[in-house]
């Protein structure tokens, strides 16, 4: 099959949407297409054309993302799709390989994505770097533990989301550097977060919000919807669906959760994307009431080892020679000496013997600090040549709190 790869233009837009709708088996509401369009950087898109017909697509969002130690530029890969008629014909491989080369040429050392199918992206060097929890909490009989923090200066204020955007933005900006994986939101991204079209509601009513604040200003907020309901015996059976919640301190965080769990006529609270170390785990008097499940969040790809490893901070001193296996980005393959202490980390190619050997997927999985290399060693993914080297590097790469992006892009 002869493919032509090129960035897409405005004139390709309707065909682009058709390819993604076919690939995902979905019909996107018109307003969602418009929101996606507003977040699209056409010069960072890539289309695969066969005989002039678009058969595969992908794109990149230019992000500033928090990694251990601070923010760095990250390429957010999105909208990856291939027509079902062209599966297993090399279209996706051509797109992903070209995209990684473009990212490298642009100077972005790290890429990240949300995977629609988790089995796909390991082939292209992406590693599962962050996890997310989902909760299904029955409100009856659920309470916060006696030790839950409180601040008498705090108060709650019910607000209209469309009128309170500046409050949400202020809180989010203050929280941005607190956790690896969080990324700065553009105005267009906030438009998507606060979109309240009927199709966004999914039968759960309008977007609602509550703000936790004191005389100094906002200290947290929650965005949610409530699907009203009653049982056959006319008992309240409402379902509160949490969209997002950020608290800048423990007391504000606890107060927001208390409010959600104590809303009148609500029988359960559902939250689909929460950090794997969510403080709520320790705030409930009975943590089993969370009824939690576990899924993958961000997948990370190291595009340039030499630049990515010094771009973050390390939790412990480290001096190791790492042999990286990378068939998709050959400039990464080889041995690298990583040294980090109290100052800036350094990473340089070396001819020294390797202390450990790992695929680039493992390096991406550990990059945000939430994946143990010793666990990957136990799974046979990482191989040790010098005793103790894996544990040394794993400790240095670790970071708290756990990584989490919290918003699919």
Coordinates of C-alpha atoms in Angstrom, one line a residue:
X1 CA 0.0 0.0 0.0
X2 CA 1.4 3.4 -1.0
X3 CA 0.8 6.0 1.7
X4 CA 1.4 9.8 1.7
X5 CA 1.8 11.3 5.2
X6 CA 1.3 15.0 5.7
X7 CA -0.2 17.5 8.2
X8 CA -3.9 18.0 7.7
X9 CA -5.6 21.3 6.9
X10 CA -8.9 22.9 7.3
X11 CA -10.1 21.4 4.1
X12 CA -9.5 17.9 5.5
X13 CA -11.6 18.6 8.7
X14 CA -14.8 16.8 7.7
X15 CA -13.0 13.8 6.4
X16 CA -10.8 13.7 9.6
X17 CA -13.9 13.6 11.8
X18 CA -15.4 10.8 9.6
X19 CA -12.2 8.7 10.0
X20 CA -12.3 9.1 13.8
X21 CA -16.0 8.4 14.0
X22 CA -15.5 5.2 11.9
X23 CA -12.4 4.2 13.9
X24 CA -14.1 4.7 17.3
X25 CA -17.5 3.4 16.2
X26 CA -19.1 6.6 17.4
X27 CA -21.0 9.6 16.2
X28 CA -19.6 12.8 17.8
X29 CA -22.2 15.5 18.7
X30 CA -21.7 18.6 16.6
X31 CA -20.8 20.8 19.6
X32 CA -18.2 18.3 20.7
X33 CA -16.7 18.4 17.2
X34 CA -16.5 22.2 17.5
X35 CA -14.8 21.9 20.9
X36 CA -12.3 19.4 19.5
X37 CA -11.7 21.8 16.5
X38 CA -10.9 24.6 18.9
X39 CA -8.3 22.5 20.6
X40 CA -6.7 21.3 17.4
X41 CA -3.3 22.4 16.2
X42 CA -3.5 21.6 12.5
X43 CA 0.3 22.0 12.0
X44 CA 0.7 19.2 14.6
X45 CA -1.7 16.8 13.0
X46 CA -0.8 14.0 10.7
X47 CA -2.9 12.2 8.1
X48 CA -2.2 9.1 6.1
X49 CA -3.6 9.3 2.6
X50 CA -4.0 6.5 0.1
X51 CA -4.7 7.7 -3.4
X52 CA -5.8 11.0 -2.0
X53 CA -8.2 9.4 0.5
X54 CA -7.7 9.9 4.2
X55 CA -7.3 6.5 5.9
X56 CA -5.6 7.3 9.2
X57 CA -5.1 10.2 11.5
X58 CA -3.3 11.4 14.6
X59 CA -2.5 14.7 16.3
X60 CA -0.5 16.3 19.1
X61 CA -1.5 18.9 21.7
X62 CA 1.3 21.2 22.9
X63 CA 1.3 20.8 26.6
X64 CA 3.2 22.1 29.6
X65 CA 3.0 19.1 31.9
X66 CA 4.2 18.7 35.5
X67 CA 6.9 16.1 36.0
X68 CA 8.8 15.4 39.2
X69 CA 10.4 18.7 40.0
X70 CA 8.5 21.0 37.7
X71 CA 6.9 21.7 34.3
X72 CA 8.3 20.7 30.9
X73 CA 7.0 20.7 27.3
X74 CA 5.2 17.5 26.5
X75 CA 3.5 16.3 23.3
X76 CA 0.0 15.2 24.1
X77 CA -0.9 12.6 21.4
X78 CA -4.6 12.4 20.6
X79 CA -7.2 11.5 18.0
X80 CA -5.4 8.4 16.8
X81 CA -7.6 6.5 14.3
X82 CA -7.4 4.2 11.3
X83 CA -10.2 3.2 9.1
X84 CA -11.3 -0.4 9.9
X85 CA -10.8 -1.3 6.3
X86 CA -7.1 -0.4 6.6
X87 CA -6.2 -2.3 9.8
X88 CA -3.0 -4.4 9.9
X89 CA -1.7 -2.7 6.8
X90 CA 1.0 -0.6 8.4
X91 CA -1.0 2.7 8.6
X92 CA -0.8 3.1 12.3
X93 CA 2.9 2.2 12.4
X94 CA 3.6 4.8 9.7
X95 CA 1.7 7.5 11.6
X96 CA 3.2 6.8 15.0
X97 CA 6.7 6.4 13.7
X98 CA 6.6 9.6 11.8
X99 CA 5.0 11.4 14.7
X100 CA 7.8 10.4 17.1
X101 CA 10.4 11.6 14.6
X102 CA 8.5 14.9 14.3
X103 CA 8.4 15.2 18.1
X104 CA 12.2 14.5 18.3
X105 CA 12.9 17.1 15.6
X106 CA 10.8 19.6 17.4
X107 CA 12.8 19.1 20.6
X108 CA 10.0 17.6 22.8
X109 CA 11.7 14.9 24.8
X110 CA 8.5 13.4 26.2
X111 CA 5.1 12.4 24.8
X112 CA 2.0 11.2 26.6
X113 CA -1.4 9.9 25.7
X114 CA -4.6 8.3 26.9
X115 CA -5.0 4.8 25.3
X116 CA -8.4 3.7 23.9
X117 CA -6.9 0.2 23.8
X118 CA -4.1 -0.4 26.2
X119 CA -2.5 -3.2 24.1
X120 CA -1.7 -0.9 21.2
X121 CA 0.9 1.7 22.3
X122 CA 3.5 -0.5 23.9
X123 CA 4.5 -1.4 20.4
X124 CA 5.6 2.2 19.9
X125 CA 7.4 2.6 23.2
X126 CA 4.7 4.0 25.5
X127 CA 4.6 2.7 29.0
X128 CA 1.8 2.8 31.5
X129 CA 3.0 5.7 33.7
X130 CA -0.1 6.6 35.8
X131 CA -3.1 4.9 37.2
X132 CA -6.6 6.1 38.1
X133 CA -9.3 4.9 40.5
X134 CA -13.1 5.0 40.1
X135 CA -15.5 5.0 43.0
X136 CA -19.1 4.0 43.4
X137 CA -19.9 5.2 46.9
X138 CA -23.3 4.5 48.6
X139 CA -24.1 7.6 50.7
X140 CA -26.3 5.9 53.3
X141 CA -24.1 4.9 56.2
X142 CA -21.0 6.5 54.7
X143 CA -19.2 9.1 56.8
X144 CA -15.8 10.7 57.1
X145 CA -13.5 9.4 59.8
X146 CA -13.2 11.3 63.1
X147 CA -9.7 12.5 62.2
X148 CA -10.9 14.2 58.9
X149 CA -9.4 17.7 58.9
X150 CA -11.7 20.8 59.4
X151 CA -11.2 24.5 59.3
X152 CA -13.8 26.8 60.9
X153 CA -12.7 29.6 58.5
X154 CA -13.9 27.6 55.5
X155 CA -17.3 27.9 54.0
X156 CA -19.1 26.4 51.0
X157 CA -20.7 28.4 48.2
X158 CA -22.9 27.0 45.5
X159 CA -22.0 28.7 42.2
X160 CA -23.1 28.5 38.6
X161 CA -20.2 26.9 36.6
X162 CA -20.6 29.2 33.6
X163 CA -20.2 32.3 35.9
X164 CA -17.4 31.0 38.0
X165 CA -14.7 30.0 35.6
X166 CA -12.1 32.4 37.0
X167 CA -12.5 30.7 40.4
X168 CA -11.9 27.2 38.9
X169 CA -8.9 28.5 36.9
X170 CA -7.3 30.1 40.0
X171 CA -7.6 26.9 42.1
X172 CA -6.4 24.7 39.2
X173 CA -3.4 26.9 38.5
X174 CA -2.5 26.7 42.2
X175 CA -2.8 22.9 42.1
X176 CA -1.0 22.4 38.8
X177 CA 2.6 21.9 40.2
X178 CA 1.4 19.6 43.0
X179 CA 1.2 16.4 41.1
X180 CA 3.1 14.9 38.1
X181 CA 0.9 14.4 35.1
X182 CA -1.3 17.5 35.5
X183 CA -1.1 19.8 32.5
X184 CA -1.8 23.5 32.0
X185 CA -5.2 24.1 30.4
X186 CA -5.8 26.5 27.6
X187 CA -8.9 28.6 27.3
X188 CA -10.2 26.1 24.7
X189 CA -9.6 23.3 27.1
X190 CA -11.6 25.0 29.8
X191 CA -14.4 25.5 27.3
X192 CA -14.5 21.7 26.9
X193 CA -14.4 21.1 30.7
X194 CA -17.3 23.4 31.4
X195 CA -19.4 22.5 28.3
X196 CA -23.0 21.9 29.4
X197 CA -24.7 20.8 26.2
X198 CA -27.5 18.3 26.5
X199 CA -25.3 15.6 25.0
X200 CA -22.7 16.3 27.8
X201 CA -25.3 15.8 30.5
X202 CA -26.1 12.2 29.5
X203 CA -29.3 12.3 31.4
X204 CA -27.8 13.7 34.6
X205 CA -28.9 17.3 34.3
X206 CA -26.9 20.5 34.2
X207 CA -23.3 20.9 35.4
X208 CA -23.2 22.0 39.1
X209 CA -20.4 23.4 41.2
X210 CA -19.5 24.1 44.8
X211 CA -16.5 26.2 46.0
X212 CA -14.7 25.9 49.3
X213 CA -13.4 29.3 50.4
X214 CA -12.4 31.6 53.2
X215 CA -11.9 35.3 53.5
X216 CA -8.7 35.0 51.5
X217 CA -10.3 33.4 48.5
X218 CA -11.1 30.0 47.0
X219 CA -9.3 26.9 48.3
X220 CA -11.1 24.2 46.3
X221 CA -14.0 23.3 44.0
X222 CA -16.0 20.4 42.8
X223 CA -17.8 20.0 39.4
X224 CA -20.6 17.4 39.2
X225 CA -24.0 16.5 37.9
X226 CA -26.9 14.8 39.7
X227 CA -29.2 12.3 38.1
X228 CA -32.4 12.5 40.1
X229 CA -34.3 9.3 40.8
X230 CA -36.5 7.3 43.3
X231 CA -36.9 3.6 44.0
X232 CA -40.2 1.8 43.3
X233 CA -41.0 2.5 47.0
X234 CA -40.5 6.3 46.4
X235 CA -37.2 6.4 48.3
X236 CA -34.5 8.9 47.1
X237 CA -32.2 7.2 44.6
X238 CA -30.3 10.1 43.0
X239 CA -26.8 9.6 41.6
X240 CA -24.2 12.3 41.9
X241 CA -21.6 12.1 39.1
X242 CA -18.4 13.8 40.0
X243 CA -16.6 15.5 37.1
X244 CA -13.6 16.9 39.0
X245 CA -12.6 18.0 42.5
X246 CA -9.5 19.9 43.5
X247 CA -8.7 21.0 47.1
X248 CA -5.6 23.1 47.9
X249 CA -5.3 21.8 51.4
X250 CA -6.6 18.9 53.5
X251 CA -9.4 20.8 55.2
X252 CA -10.8 22.1 51.9
X253 CA -10.5 18.7 50.3
X254 CA -12.4 17.0 53.2
X255 CA -15.1 19.7 53.2
X256 CA -15.9 19.3 49.5
X257 CA -16.1 15.5 49.8
X258 CA -18.3 15.8 52.9
X259 CA -20.7 18.1 50.9
X260 CA -20.9 15.6 48.0
X261 CA -21.6 12.6 50.3
X262 CA -24.2 14.5 52.3
X263 CA -26.2 16.0 49.4
X264 CA -29.9 15.4 50.0
X265 CA -31.8 12.8 47.8
X266 CA -28.4 11.4 46.6
X267 CA -28.0 7.6 47.1
X268 CA -24.6 7.2 45.5
X269 CA -21.6 9.2 44.4
X270 CA -19.8 8.0 41.3
X271 CA -16.3 9.3 40.4
X272 CA -14.6 7.9 37.3
X273 CA -11.1 9.5 37.4
X274 CA -9.4 9.9 40.7
X275 CA -5.7 9.6 41.6
X276 CA -4.4 6.2 42.7
X277 CA -3.4 7.7 46.0
X278 CA -6.6 9.8 46.5
X279 CA -6.7 11.1 50.1
X280 CA -10.4 10.0 50.2
X281 CA -9.0 6.5 50.7
X282 CA -7.9 7.6 54.2
X283 CA -10.8 10.0 54.9
X284 CA -13.7 7.6 55.0
X285 CA -14.5 5.9 58.3
X286 CA -15.0 2.7 56.3
X287 CA -12.8 2.7 53.1
X288 CA -14.6 -0.4 51.7
X289 CA -17.5 2.0 51.0
X290 CA -15.4 3.4 48.1
X291 CA -16.2 0.3 46.0
X292 CA -13.1 1.3 44.0
X293 CA -11.9 0.0 40.7
X294 CA -8.5 0.5 39.0
X295 CA -7.6 1.6 35.4
X296 CA -4.7 3.1 33.5
X297 CA -4.4 6.9 33.2
X298 CA -1.5 8.4 31.3
X299 CA 0.9 6.5 29.0
X300 CA 4.3 8.1 28.6
X301 CA 6.9 7.8 25.8
X302 CA 10.5 8.9 26.2
X303 CA 11.2 10.6 22.9
X304 CA 14.8 11.7 23.7
X305 CA 16.5 9.9 26.6
X306 CA 19.4 12.3 26.8
X307 CA 17.2 15.3 27.3
X308 CA 14.2 13.7 29.2
X309 CA 16.2 12.2 32.1
X310 CA 17.9 15.5 33.2
X311 CA 14.6 17.4 32.8
X312 CA 13.2 16.0 36.0
X313 CA 14.3 15.8 39.6
X314 CA 15.2 12.6 41.5
X315 CA 14.1 11.4 44.9
X316 CA 17.5 9.9 45.8
X317 CA 21.1 10.1 44.5
X318 CA 21.8 7.8 41.6
X319 CA 24.8 6.9 39.4
X320 CA 23.9 4.1 37.0
X321 CA 24.6 3.0 33.4
X322 CA 21.3 2.2 31.7
X323 CA 21.1 0.3 28.5
X324 CA 17.9 1.3 26.7
X325 CA 16.3 -0.9 24.1
X326 CA 14.3 1.2 21.5
X327 CA 13.7 -0.1 18.0
X328 CA 11.3 2.7 17.0
X329 CA 13.5 5.7 18.0
X330 CA 17.0 4.3 17.3
X331 CA 18.6 7.5 18.6
X332 CA 17.6 6.3 22.1
X333 CA 19.1 2.8 21.8
X334 CA 22.4 2.3 23.7
X335 CA 24.0 2.9 27.0
X336 CA 23.5 6.1 29.0
X337 CA 25.1 7.1 32.3
X338 CA 22.6 8.9 34.5
X339 CA 23.9 10.8 37.6
X340 CA 21.8 12.8 40.0
X341 CA 22.4 14.2 43.4
X342 CA 21.7 17.6 45.0
X343 CA 22.2 19.5 41.8
X344 CA 21.0 19.1 38.2
X345 CA 20.9 15.5 36.8
X346 CA 23.1 14.6 33.9
X347 CA 22.6 11.9 31.2
X348 CA 25.2 11.2 28.6
X349 CA 26.1 8.3 26.2
X350 CA 28.8 6.0 27.4
X351 CA 30.8 2.9 26.5
X352 CA 30.8 1.6 30.1
X353 CA 29.2 -1.7 31.0
X354 CA 25.5 -1.5 31.7
X355 CA 24.2 -1.8 35.2
X356 CA 20.7 -2.7 34.0
X357 CA 18.9 -3.2 30.7
X358 CA 15.4 -2.0 30.0
X359 CA 13.0 -1.3 27.1
X360 CA 12.0 2.3 26.6
X361 CA 8.5 1.3 27.6
X362 CA 9.7 0.7 31.2
X363 CA 11.6 4.0 31.2
X364 CA 8.4 5.8 30.2
X365 CA 6.3 3.9 32.7
X366 CA 8.7 5.0 35.5
X367 CA 9.3 8.6 34.3
X368 CA 6.6 10.3 36.3
X369 CA 7.6 8.5 39.5
X370 CA 4.5 6.2 39.8
X371 CA 5.9 2.9 38.6
X372 CA 8.4 0.7 40.4
X373 CA 11.2 -0.6 38.3
X374 CA 11.6 -3.5 40.9
X375 CA 8.1 -4.6 40.1
X376 CA 8.9 -4.5 36.3
X377 CA 12.1 -6.5 37.1
X378 CA 9.9 -9.1 38.9
X379 CA 7.8 -9.2 35.7
X380 CA 10.9 -9.9 33.6
X381 CA 10.7 -6.5 31.8
X382 CA 13.9 -5.0 33.4
X383 CA 17.1 -7.0 33.6
X384 CA 19.9 -6.3 36.2
X385 CA 23.6 -6.6 35.4
X386 CA 24.9 -5.1 38.6
X387 CA 23.4 -6.2 41.9
X388 CA 21.3 -3.4 43.4
X389 CA 21.2 -1.3 40.3
X390 CA 17.5 -1.7 39.7
X391 CA 16.6 -0.8 43.3
X392 CA 18.9 2.2 43.1
X393 CA 17.3 3.6 40.0
X394 CA 13.8 2.7 41.1
X395 CA 14.2 4.7 44.3
X396 CA 15.6 7.7 42.5
X397 CA 12.8 7.7 39.9
X398 CA 10.1 7.4 42.6
X399 CA 8.0 10.4 43.5
X400 CA 5.1 11.5 45.6
X401 CA 2.3 12.2 45.1
X402 CA 1.4 9.6 42.5
X403 CA 1.1 10.8 38.9
X404 CA -2.3 11.6 37.4
X405 CA -3.6 13.8 34.7
X406 CA -7.3 13.6 35.6
X407 CA -8.5 14.9 32.2
X408 CA -8.5 13.0 28.9
X409 CA -7.1 14.9 26.0

